Coordinates of C-alpha atoms and ligand atoms in Angstrom, one line a residue:
Chain A
M1 CA 4.9 -25.8 15.1
G2 CA 3.0 -26.0 11.8
G3 CA 0.6 -28.6 10.6
E4 CA -1.4 -29.0 13.8
T5 CA -4.6 -28.7 11.8
P6 CA -5.4 -30.7 8.7
R7 CA -5.2 -28.4 5.6
G8 CA -7.6 -30.2 3.3
G9 CA -10.5 -32.7 3.6
G10 CA -12.6 -32.9 6.7
L11 CA -14.2 -30.2 8.7
S12 CA -11.9 -29.4 11.6
R13 CA -13.2 -28.0 14.8
R14 CA -11.4 -24.8 14.0
R15 CA -13.0 -24.6 10.6
F16 CA -16.4 -25.4 11.9
F17 CA -16.3 -22.5 14.5
G18 CA -14.5 -20.4 11.9
T19 CA -17.5 -20.4 9.6
T20 CA -19.5 -18.5 12.2
A21 CA -17.3 -15.5 11.6
A22 CA -19.1 -13.3 9.0
A23 CA -15.9 -12.3 7.3
S24 CA -14.9 -15.9 6.6
A25 CA -18.3 -17.1 5.6
G26 CA -17.3 -17.3 1.9
V27 CA -14.1 -19.2 2.3
V28 CA -14.1 -22.6 0.6
L29 CA -11.2 -24.8 -0.3
T30 CA -11.0 -25.9 -3.9
T31 CA -8.7 -28.1 -5.9
A32 CA -9.5 -26.4 -9.2
P33 CA -6.6 -24.6 -10.8
A34 CA -6.6 -20.8 -10.8
P35 CA -8.1 -19.4 -14.0
A36 CA -5.8 -17.3 -16.2
A37 CA -7.9 -14.1 -15.9
R38 CA -7.8 -12.7 -12.5
A39 CA -11.5 -11.9 -12.0
A40 CA -14.3 -13.2 -9.8
D41 CA -16.4 -16.3 -10.7
D42 CA -20.2 -16.2 -11.0
D43 CA -20.5 -16.7 -7.3
G44 CA -18.2 -13.7 -6.8
A45 CA -15.5 -15.8 -5.3
V46 CA -11.9 -15.7 -6.5
D47 CA -9.3 -18.4 -6.8
V48 CA -6.1 -17.7 -5.0
A49 CA -2.9 -19.7 -5.2
I50 CA -0.5 -18.9 -2.4
T51 CA 2.5 -20.5 -0.9
V52 CA 2.2 -20.5 2.9
N53 CA 5.3 -21.5 4.9
G54 CA 6.6 -23.4 1.8
T55 CA 3.4 -25.2 1.1
A56 CA 1.4 -24.4 -2.1
E57 CA -2.3 -23.7 -1.2
K58 CA -5.3 -23.1 -3.4
L59 CA -8.2 -21.2 -2.0
H60 CA -11.5 -20.2 -3.4
V61 CA -12.5 -17.2 -1.4
D62 CA -15.1 -14.5 -1.1
P63 CA -13.1 -11.3 -2.0
R64 CA -14.0 -9.8 1.4
V65 CA -11.9 -12.4 3.2
T66 CA -8.7 -11.0 4.6
L67 CA -5.4 -12.8 4.5
L68 CA -5.7 -13.0 8.3
D69 CA -9.0 -14.8 8.2
A70 CA -7.9 -17.1 5.4
L71 CA -4.8 -18.1 7.4
R72 CA -6.7 -18.6 10.7
E73 CA -10.1 -19.9 9.7
R74 CA -9.3 -21.8 6.5
L75 CA -5.7 -23.0 6.8
G76 CA -5.9 -23.5 10.6
L77 CA -2.8 -21.4 11.1
T78 CA -4.0 -19.6 14.3
G79 CA -0.6 -18.5 15.4
T80 CA -1.3 -15.2 13.6
K81 CA -3.5 -13.2 16.0
K82 CA -6.5 -10.9 15.4
G83 CA -6.1 -8.0 17.7
C84 CA -7.7 -4.8 16.5
D85 CA -8.5 -6.0 13.0
R86 CA -8.0 -2.3 11.9
G87 CA -4.3 -2.1 11.2
Q88 CA -3.6 -0.4 14.5
C89 CA -1.9 -3.1 16.7
G90 CA 0.4 -5.3 14.6
A91 CA -0.7 -8.6 16.2
C92 CA -1.5 -10.0 12.7
T93 CA 1.9 -9.2 11.2
V94 CA 3.1 -11.8 8.6
H95 CA 5.6 -11.7 5.8
V96 CA 4.4 -11.5 2.2
D97 CA 7.2 -12.0 -0.3
G98 CA 9.7 -11.5 2.6
R99 CA 8.2 -8.2 3.8
R100 CA 6.3 -7.5 6.9
V101 CA 2.7 -6.6 6.4
L102 CA -0.6 -6.5 8.3
S103 CA -2.7 -9.5 7.3
C104 CA -5.9 -7.9 8.6
L105 CA -5.7 -5.1 6.0
T106 CA -4.6 -7.5 3.2
L107 CA -7.4 -9.1 1.1
A108 CA -6.6 -12.7 0.5
A109 CA -7.5 -12.2 -3.1
T110 CA -4.5 -9.9 -3.5
A111 CA -2.1 -12.5 -2.2
D112 CA -2.4 -14.6 -5.3
G113 CA 1.0 -15.8 -6.5
R114 CA 2.7 -14.6 -3.4
K115 CA 4.7 -16.3 -0.7
V116 CA 3.4 -15.9 2.8
T117 CA 5.3 -16.8 6.0
T118 CA 3.6 -16.9 9.3
I119 CA 4.9 -17.6 12.8
E120 CA 4.3 -21.3 12.2
G121 CA 6.8 -21.2 9.3
L122 CA 9.6 -19.3 11.0
A123 CA 11.3 -22.2 12.9
D124 CA 13.2 -24.9 11.1
G125 CA 11.4 -27.9 12.5
D126 CA 12.1 -27.9 16.2
D127 CA 15.0 -25.6 15.7
L128 CA 13.6 -22.1 16.7
H129 CA 14.4 -19.0 14.7
P130 CA 17.0 -16.9 16.5
V131 CA 14.4 -14.2 17.2
Q132 CA 12.1 -16.8 18.8
R133 CA 14.9 -18.1 20.9
A134 CA 15.8 -14.6 22.0
F135 CA 12.2 -13.8 22.9
V136 CA 12.2 -16.8 25.3
E137 CA 15.6 -15.9 26.7
C138 CA 14.9 -12.2 27.2
D139 CA 11.4 -12.4 28.5
G140 CA 10.1 -10.6 25.4
F141 CA 6.5 -11.2 26.3
Q142 CA 4.0 -11.7 29.1
C143 CA 0.5 -12.8 28.1
G144 CA 1.8 -13.7 24.6
F145 CA -1.1 -12.4 22.5
C146 CA 1.0 -9.9 20.6
T147 CA 4.1 -12.1 20.5
S148 CA 3.7 -13.8 17.1
G149 CA 3.3 -10.4 15.5
Q150 CA 6.2 -9.0 17.5
I151 CA 8.5 -11.9 16.4
M152 CA 7.4 -11.6 12.7
S153 CA 8.1 -7.9 12.8
A154 CA 11.4 -8.4 14.6
A155 CA 12.6 -11.1 12.1
A156 CA 11.8 -8.7 9.2
L157 CA 13.5 -5.9 10.9
L158 CA 16.8 -7.8 11.2
K159 CA 16.6 -8.6 7.5
E160 CA 15.9 -4.9 6.7
G161 CA 19.2 -4.1 8.2
H162 CA 18.6 -0.9 10.1
A163 CA 17.7 0.2 13.6
W164 CA 20.9 -0.2 15.7
T165 CA 20.3 1.8 18.9
D166 CA 17.6 1.0 21.5
E167 CA 15.7 4.1 20.4
E168 CA 15.9 3.1 16.7
I169 CA 14.7 -0.5 17.5
R170 CA 11.7 0.9 19.4
E171 CA 10.8 3.1 16.5
A172 CA 11.2 0.2 14.0
M173 CA 9.0 -1.9 16.3
S174 CA 6.4 0.8 16.9
G175 CA 3.9 -0.9 14.7
N176 CA 3.5 -3.7 17.3
I177 CA 1.7 -2.8 20.4
C178 CA 2.2 -4.8 23.6
R179 CA -0.5 -4.1 26.2
C180 CA 1.5 -5.9 28.9
G181 CA 4.4 -3.5 28.3
A182 CA 7.1 -6.1 27.6
Y183 CA 8.9 -3.5 25.5
P184 CA 12.3 -3.6 27.3
G185 CA 12.4 -7.4 26.9
I186 CA 11.5 -7.1 23.3
V187 CA 14.3 -4.6 22.6
E188 CA 16.8 -6.9 24.4
A189 CA 15.5 -9.9 22.4
I190 CA 16.1 -8.1 19.1
K191 CA 19.6 -7.1 20.1
T192 CA 20.3 -10.7 21.3
A193 CA 19.0 -12.2 18.1
R194 CA 21.1 -9.8 16.1
R195 CA 24.2 -10.9 17.9
A196 CA 23.3 -14.5 17.4
D197 CA 22.9 -14.0 13.7
Chain B
M1 CA -18.3 -5.6 4.8
H2 CA -20.6 -5.1 1.8
A3 CA -20.2 -7.6 -1.0
F4 CA -18.1 -6.5 -4.0
G5 CA -16.7 -8.0 -7.2
F6 CA -13.0 -8.4 -7.4
A7 CA -10.7 -8.1 -10.4
A8 CA -7.0 -7.7 -10.7
A9 CA -5.8 -5.6 -13.7
R10 CA -2.5 -6.3 -15.4
T11 CA -2.2 -3.2 -17.6
L12 CA -3.2 0.4 -17.4
P13 CA -5.9 0.1 -20.2
E14 CA -7.3 -2.9 -18.4
A15 CA -7.5 -1.0 -15.1
L16 CA -9.3 1.9 -16.8
R17 CA -11.7 -0.5 -18.5
L18 CA -12.5 -2.4 -15.3
A19 CA -13.3 0.9 -13.5
A20 CA -17.0 1.6 -13.1
P21 CA -18.9 4.4 -11.4
D22 CA -19.0 2.5 -8.1
S23 CA -15.6 0.8 -8.3
A24 CA -12.5 1.5 -6.2
F25 CA -8.9 0.9 -7.1
L26 CA -7.0 -1.1 -4.6
A27 CA -3.3 -0.4 -4.0
G28 CA -2.0 -1.2 -0.5
G29 CA -5.5 -1.4 0.8
T30 CA -4.6 0.2 4.2
T31 CA -7.2 2.9 3.7
L32 CA -9.7 1.1 1.5
V33 CA -9.9 -2.2 3.3
D34 CA -10.0 -0.4 6.7
L35 CA -12.9 1.8 5.6
M36 CA -14.7 -1.0 3.8
K37 CA -14.7 -3.0 7.1
L38 CA -16.3 0.0 8.7
D39 CA -18.9 0.3 5.9
V40 CA -17.7 3.8 5.3
L41 CA -16.7 2.8 1.7
T42 CA -19.0 0.4 -0.1
P43 CA -17.7 -0.1 -3.6
D44 CA -19.5 -2.6 -5.9
R45 CA -16.2 -3.6 -7.5
V46 CA -12.6 -3.5 -6.3
V47 CA -9.9 -3.3 -9.0
D48 CA -6.5 -4.5 -7.7
I49 CA -3.9 -2.3 -9.5
N50 CA -0.8 -3.7 -7.8
R51 CA 0.3 -5.5 -11.0
L52 CA 0.4 -2.4 -13.0
P53 CA 3.9 -1.1 -13.9
L54 CA 3.4 2.2 -12.0
R55 CA 6.8 1.8 -10.3
G56 CA 10.2 3.5 -10.3
I57 CA 11.9 6.3 -8.5
R58 CA 13.9 8.4 -10.9
S59 CA 15.7 11.7 -11.0
T60 CA 15.0 13.2 -14.5
R61 CA 15.4 16.5 -16.2
D62 CA 11.8 17.3 -15.1
G63 CA 12.5 16.4 -11.6
L64 CA 12.0 13.5 -9.3
R65 CA 9.4 11.0 -10.6
I66 CA 7.9 8.5 -8.3
G67 CA 5.6 5.8 -9.6
A68 CA 2.2 5.7 -7.8
L69 CA 2.6 2.1 -6.7
E70 CA 6.0 2.6 -5.0
R71 CA 5.6 1.8 -1.4
M72 CA 6.1 4.4 1.4
S73 CA 9.0 2.4 2.9
D74 CA 10.9 2.1 -0.4
V75 CA 10.5 5.8 -1.2
A76 CA 11.6 6.8 2.3
R77 CA 14.8 4.9 1.8
H78 CA 15.6 6.1 -1.7
P79 CA 18.7 8.3 -2.0
A80 CA 17.1 10.5 -4.8
V81 CA 14.3 11.5 -2.5
H82 CA 14.4 14.9 -0.7
P83 CA 14.9 14.7 3.1
V84 CA 11.5 16.4 3.7
I85 CA 9.7 13.7 1.8
A86 CA 11.8 10.8 3.3
E87 CA 11.3 12.2 6.8
A88 CA 7.5 12.7 6.3
L89 CA 7.2 9.1 5.2
A90 CA 9.4 7.7 7.9
Q91 CA 7.2 9.4 10.5
S92 CA 4.0 8.1 9.0
A93 CA 2.0 5.1 10.2
S94 CA 4.1 2.0 11.1
P95 CA 6.8 -0.1 9.4
Q96 CA 4.2 -2.7 8.3
L97 CA 1.8 -0.1 7.0
R98 CA 4.6 1.7 5.1
T99 CA 5.6 -1.6 3.5
M100 CA 2.1 -2.0 2.2
A101 CA 0.9 1.5 1.4
S102 CA 1.5 3.2 -1.9
I103 CA 2.3 6.8 -2.7
G104 CA -0.8 7.2 -4.8
G105 CA -3.0 5.7 -2.1
N106 CA -1.4 7.8 0.5
L107 CA -2.4 11.0 -1.3
L108 CA -6.0 9.7 -1.4
Q109 CA -6.3 8.5 2.1
R110 CA -9.4 9.7 4.0
T111 CA -9.6 11.8 7.1
R112 CA -9.3 10.1 10.5
C113 CA -12.2 12.2 11.9
G114 CA -14.0 9.8 14.3
Y115 CA -17.4 10.9 13.0
F116 CA -16.4 10.2 9.4
R117 CA -15.3 6.7 10.4
D118 CA -18.5 5.9 12.3
V119 CA -21.5 5.3 10.1
H120 CA -23.8 5.5 13.0
T121 CA -23.1 9.3 13.4
P122 CA -23.9 12.1 10.9
C123 CA -21.1 13.4 8.8
N124 CA -21.4 15.8 5.8
R125 CA -18.3 14.4 4.2
R126 CA -19.6 10.8 4.3
Q127 CA -23.3 11.6 3.9
P128 CA -23.8 15.1 2.5
G129 CA -26.3 17.2 4.4
S130 CA -26.4 14.9 7.5
G131 CA -24.6 17.4 9.7
C132 CA -21.2 17.7 11.5
P133 CA -21.0 16.6 15.1
A134 CA -17.3 17.4 15.3
R135 CA -18.0 21.2 15.4
T136 CA -19.1 20.9 19.0
G137 CA -18.1 17.3 19.8
D138 CA -14.7 15.6 19.9
N139 CA -12.6 18.0 17.9
R140 CA -9.2 18.1 19.6
T141 CA -7.5 16.6 16.5
H142 CA -9.5 18.6 14.0
A143 CA -8.5 21.4 11.7
V144 CA -8.3 25.1 12.4
L145 CA -7.5 26.2 8.9
G146 CA -9.6 25.8 5.8
T147 CA -12.7 24.7 7.7
S148 CA -16.3 25.4 6.8
D149 CA -19.6 25.1 8.7
A150 CA -20.0 21.8 6.9
C151 CA -16.7 20.2 7.8
V152 CA -13.7 20.6 10.1
A153 CA -11.9 17.3 9.3
T154 CA -8.1 17.3 9.1
H155 CA -6.3 16.0 6.1
P156 CA -4.2 13.2 7.5
S157 CA -1.3 12.7 5.0
D158 CA 2.2 13.7 6.0
L159 CA 3.6 13.0 2.6
A160 CA 1.1 15.4 1.0
V161 CA 2.4 18.2 3.2
A162 CA 6.0 17.6 2.1
L163 CA 4.9 17.4 -1.6
V164 CA 2.8 20.6 -1.4
A165 CA 5.8 22.4 0.0
L166 CA 7.9 21.3 -2.9
D167 CA 5.3 22.2 -5.6
A168 CA 4.8 18.6 -6.6
S169 CA 2.3 17.5 -9.2
V170 CA 0.4 14.2 -9.8
R171 CA 0.0 12.7 -13.2
L172 CA -3.6 11.5 -13.8
V173 CA -4.7 9.1 -16.5
S174 CA -8.3 8.3 -17.6
H175 CA -10.1 7.4 -20.8
A176 CA -10.2 11.1 -21.4
G177 CA -6.4 11.2 -21.5
E178 CA -3.6 12.4 -19.3
R179 CA -3.1 15.5 -17.2
L180 CA -0.6 16.8 -14.7
V181 CA -2.2 18.6 -11.8
R182 CA -0.3 20.5 -9.0
L183 CA -1.0 18.8 -5.8
A184 CA -1.9 22.1 -4.1
A185 CA -4.6 22.6 -6.7
F186 CA -5.7 18.9 -6.5
Y187 CA -7.1 19.1 -3.0
R188 CA -10.4 20.9 -2.4
L189 CA -11.4 22.9 0.6
P190 CA -14.6 21.4 2.1
G191 CA -16.8 24.5 1.7
D192 CA -20.4 23.4 1.2
T193 CA -19.3 20.1 -0.5
P194 CA -16.9 18.3 1.8
Q195 CA -17.7 15.1 0.0
V196 CA -15.7 16.4 -2.9
E197 CA -12.1 16.0 -1.5
N198 CA -10.1 16.4 -4.7
D199 CA -10.0 16.8 -8.4
L200 CA -9.8 13.1 -9.2
R201 CA -12.5 12.1 -11.7
P202 CA -14.4 8.8 -11.6
G203 CA -12.2 6.0 -12.9
E204 CA -9.1 8.2 -13.1
L205 CA -5.8 6.8 -11.9
I206 CA -2.8 8.5 -10.3
T207 CA 0.2 7.2 -12.2
E208 CA 3.0 9.1 -10.7
V209 CA 4.1 12.0 -8.5
V210 CA 6.5 14.6 -10.0
V211 CA 8.6 16.8 -7.8
P212 CA 10.1 19.7 -9.8
R213 CA 13.9 19.8 -10.0
R214 CA 15.3 22.3 -7.5
P215 CA 18.6 21.2 -6.0
W216 CA 18.3 23.6 -3.0
A217 CA 15.1 21.8 -1.9
R218 CA 17.3 19.0 -0.6
H219 CA 18.0 21.4 2.3
S220 CA 14.7 20.5 3.9
T221 CA 13.1 18.7 6.8
Y222 CA 9.8 17.6 8.3
V223 CA 8.9 18.0 11.9
K224 CA 5.8 16.2 13.3
V225 CA 4.3 16.8 16.7
R226 CA 1.9 14.2 18.0
D227 CA 0.4 12.6 21.1
R228 CA 3.0 9.8 21.1
S229 CA 6.4 9.7 19.5
S230 CA 5.6 7.1 16.9
Y231 CA 2.7 5.5 15.0
E232 CA 0.3 8.5 15.4
F233 CA -1.1 11.2 13.2
A234 CA 0.1 14.8 13.5
L235 CA -1.4 17.4 15.8
A236 CA 0.8 19.8 13.9
S237 CA 3.6 19.3 11.4
A238 CA 5.8 21.5 9.3
A239 CA 7.6 20.8 6.0
V240 CA 10.3 23.4 5.3
A241 CA 13.0 23.9 2.7
L242 CA 15.4 26.8 2.5
D243 CA 17.6 28.2 -0.2
M244 CA 20.5 29.8 1.7
R245 CA 22.7 32.2 -0.1
G246 CA 25.5 34.3 1.5
G247 CA 24.1 33.6 5.0
V248 CA 20.6 34.9 4.0
I249 CA 17.4 33.1 3.1
H250 CA 17.0 33.5 -0.6
E251 CA 13.9 31.3 -1.1
A252 CA 11.7 29.3 1.4
R253 CA 9.0 26.6 1.2
V254 CA 6.8 26.1 4.2
A255 CA 3.7 23.9 4.5
A256 CA 1.8 22.6 7.5
G257 CA -0.1 19.4 8.4
G258 CA -2.4 18.3 11.1
V259 CA -4.0 21.8 11.2
G260 CA -5.8 22.1 7.9
T261 CA -8.6 20.5 5.9
V262 CA -6.1 20.2 3.1
P263 CA -2.2 20.2 3.2
W264 CA -1.6 23.8 4.1
R265 CA 1.0 25.8 2.2
L266 CA 2.1 29.1 3.9
P267 CA 3.1 31.6 1.3
A268 CA 3.0 34.5 3.8
V269 CA 5.5 32.7 6.0
E270 CA 7.7 32.0 3.0
A271 CA 7.6 35.7 2.0
A272 CA 8.5 36.8 5.5
L273 CA 11.5 34.6 5.5
R274 CA 13.0 35.9 2.2
G275 CA 16.0 38.1 2.6
R276 CA 16.3 37.4 6.4
P277 CA 19.2 35.9 8.3
P278 CA 18.5 32.4 9.7
T279 CA 17.9 33.4 13.3
R280 CA 15.3 32.4 15.8
A281 CA 14.0 35.9 15.7
S282 CA 13.4 35.9 12.0
F283 CA 11.8 32.4 12.2
E284 CA 9.5 33.5 15.0
E285 CA 8.5 36.7 13.2
A286 CA 7.8 34.8 10.0
A287 CA 5.8 32.0 11.7
A288 CA 3.7 34.6 13.5
S289 CA 1.3 34.8 10.5
A290 CA 1.1 31.0 10.1
A291 CA -2.3 30.6 11.8
D292 CA -3.9 33.8 10.3
G293 CA -7.5 33.1 9.6
A294 CA -7.6 30.1 12.0
R295 CA -11.0 29.2 13.4
P296 CA -10.3 27.2 16.5
L297 CA -13.0 24.8 17.8
T298 CA -13.9 24.0 21.4
E299 CA -11.0 21.6 22.0
N300 CA -8.2 22.5 19.6
A301 CA -7.3 26.2 20.1
F302 CA -3.9 24.9 21.2
K303 CA -3.1 24.2 17.6
V304 CA -2.7 27.9 16.8
T305 CA 0.3 28.2 19.1
L306 CA 1.5 24.7 18.4
L307 CA 1.6 25.3 14.6
K308 CA 3.8 28.4 15.0
R309 CA 6.2 26.6 17.3
T310 CA 6.4 23.6 15.1
I311 CA 7.4 25.8 12.1
V312 CA 10.0 27.5 14.2
R313 CA 11.4 24.2 15.4
A314 CA 11.6 22.8 11.9
L315 CA 13.4 25.9 10.7
M316 CA 15.8 25.8 13.7
S317 CA 16.6 22.2 13.1
L318 CA 17.4 22.9 9.5
E319 CA 19.5 26.0 10.0
G320 CA 20.6 25.6 13.6
G321 CA 19.7 29.3 14.0
S322 CA 20.7 31.2 17.0
Ligands
FAD1 C1 -3.2 2.8 11.9 C2 -2.8 3.7 10.8 C3 -2.0 4.8 11.0 C4 -1.6 5.6 10.0 N1 -0.8 6.7 10.2 C5 -0.5 7.5 9.2 C6 0.3 8.7 9.4 O1 0.8 8.9 10.5 N2 0.6 9.5 8.4 C7 0.1 9.3 7.2 O2 0.4 10.1 6.2 N3 -0.7 8.2 6.9 C8 -1.0 7.4 7.9 N4 -1.8 6.3 7.7 C9 -2.5 6.2 6.4 C10 -1.7 5.4 5.4 O3 -0.5 6.1 5.1 C11 -2.6 5.3 4.2 O4 -3.7 4.4 4.5 C12 -1.9 4.7 3.0 O5 -0.9 5.6 2.6 C13 -2.9 4.5 1.8 O6 -2.2 3.9 0.8 P1 -2.7 2.5 0.2 O7 -1.8 2.2 -1.0 O8 -2.8 1.5 1.2 O9 -4.1 3.0 -0.4 P2 -5.4 2.1 -0.6 O10 -6.1 1.8 0.6 O11 -5.2 1.0 -1.6 O12 -6.2 3.3 -1.4 C14 -6.6 4.5 -0.8 C15 -7.6 5.2 -1.8 O13 -6.9 5.6 -2.9 C16 -7.4 5.0 -4.1 N5 -6.2 4.7 -4.9 C17 -5.1 4.1 -4.5 N6 -4.2 4.1 -5.4 C18 -4.7 4.8 -6.5 C19 -4.2 5.3 -7.7 N7 -2.9 5.0 -8.1 N8 -5.0 6.0 -8.5 C20 -6.3 6.3 -8.1 N9 -6.8 5.9 -7.0 C21 -6.0 5.2 -6.1 C22 -8.2 3.8 -3.6 O14 -9.3 3.6 -4.5 C23 -8.7 4.3 -2.2 O15 -9.8 5.1 -2.4 C24 -2.2 5.4 8.7 C25 -3.0 4.3 8.4 C26 -3.4 3.5 9.5 C27 -4.3 2.3 9.2

């Protein structure tokens, strides 16, 4: 799933269009090592070293850039979706150091030194993660826009080790809105993935 | 978003040194980044405090001490934490937001009033003297207690309601030194200066929350009533704790959320509960005074009744009163 867009070097189509988004205007890739002091350069940008889906990445970003925009516009990892961009829908859910967070409310600058996992990094090659497989099996989606966020949230939920009844699963998944209303399938998928685990 | 300088502090002195008149500390960022995107907050500098050692949840002789950077989800799960606190947290925001958001940031979150969040409308809290459209506009979710002509915005934190009920304090540190302030005294009523929300001084950090030791306060609960059953702010909420002795209420703590401009402690309700048996009749009688002094707006008069019923429900669920 990963690696569909080149990470370094040339200007990809995605990156070209990405630069039209105001929030990502300041993102530039750099090969320079991160300085010891965690403060902004003269240009106001900050160096961020993050591990994304197991790959070490170095970014030189305007501090306004969210982790969501850095992933999508800079690293070409567009599996993480921008829904509301206000922390209200959960479409942008990723794992930071193994915990589920909203990448739209995370400044990329604060992810320095952290490990990020996105939907692209969940599968083991072509071998889908049990939650991914269960979403396919149980019809845990319709249009698919919220799905990567749902799956990232569900994968974290299984690791958190709580929410056993349908009602508890719904509560533990309440941070992920599905406008198609695929909720029954999503609950089934989570129970199926848990059994498969 | 307005441009800002970014720095990550590693130590407390470094954080205090990096703070400037127009700077903002960044913890989970779930309030700050949101409001910066909306241009409601426009700091010149953002100081990331996440690497500071303001962690730990400990039961000590002074009581329960929670580091300001502990995350809502971790606090909610911790066995030393009172049920009323854990339940208030578990019913706040969403799992992802609770993983991100800190205890200190939670207590400093800003109102969800739509006019405050929209820079294209007047708001006395955001822009002093510009006016308050909420008084006659969309005010269904707004406050009925502690309001002023200048501002009717509700304080949104569930945690703060639980902590005010339990007489908690916040430890504050600045260049001027350290002080411990009772949370109930920390928050300010809007009055003529709604832009002043609390007692925090510029550049001052919350380092921890301290909940006084009081074993009976573990007999406590939080009830939150809202438009949907999860991931929503309170229309009314109640934090209650009871000290039961010989089948009679010896001591009570009651505070309300979703109805006040600050977390609303209800001493009159507490006094009316003392010495009474835990029955629905005593609960209803005590809750009758909960909305005294309320000033309902065009769309939120229902909160007067809802508040009383929410308190009764919380007390009933704690005591199973008959
Ligand atoms: C969609 C949504 C739904 C929500 N629902 C609820 C809900 O139901 N109930 C509820 O209670 N809350 C709710 N919240 C609010 C959420 O709980 C707060 O945004 C969060 O607790 C803030 O914590 P934070 O660490 O992210 O703070 P930040 O955003 O990092 O900081 C908030 C403010 O506090 C300051 N600050 C942070 N830490 C310190 C410190 N240690 N010392 C001094 N200043 C500090 C910052 O400068 C900033 O001004 C919701 C939020 C969203 C986005």
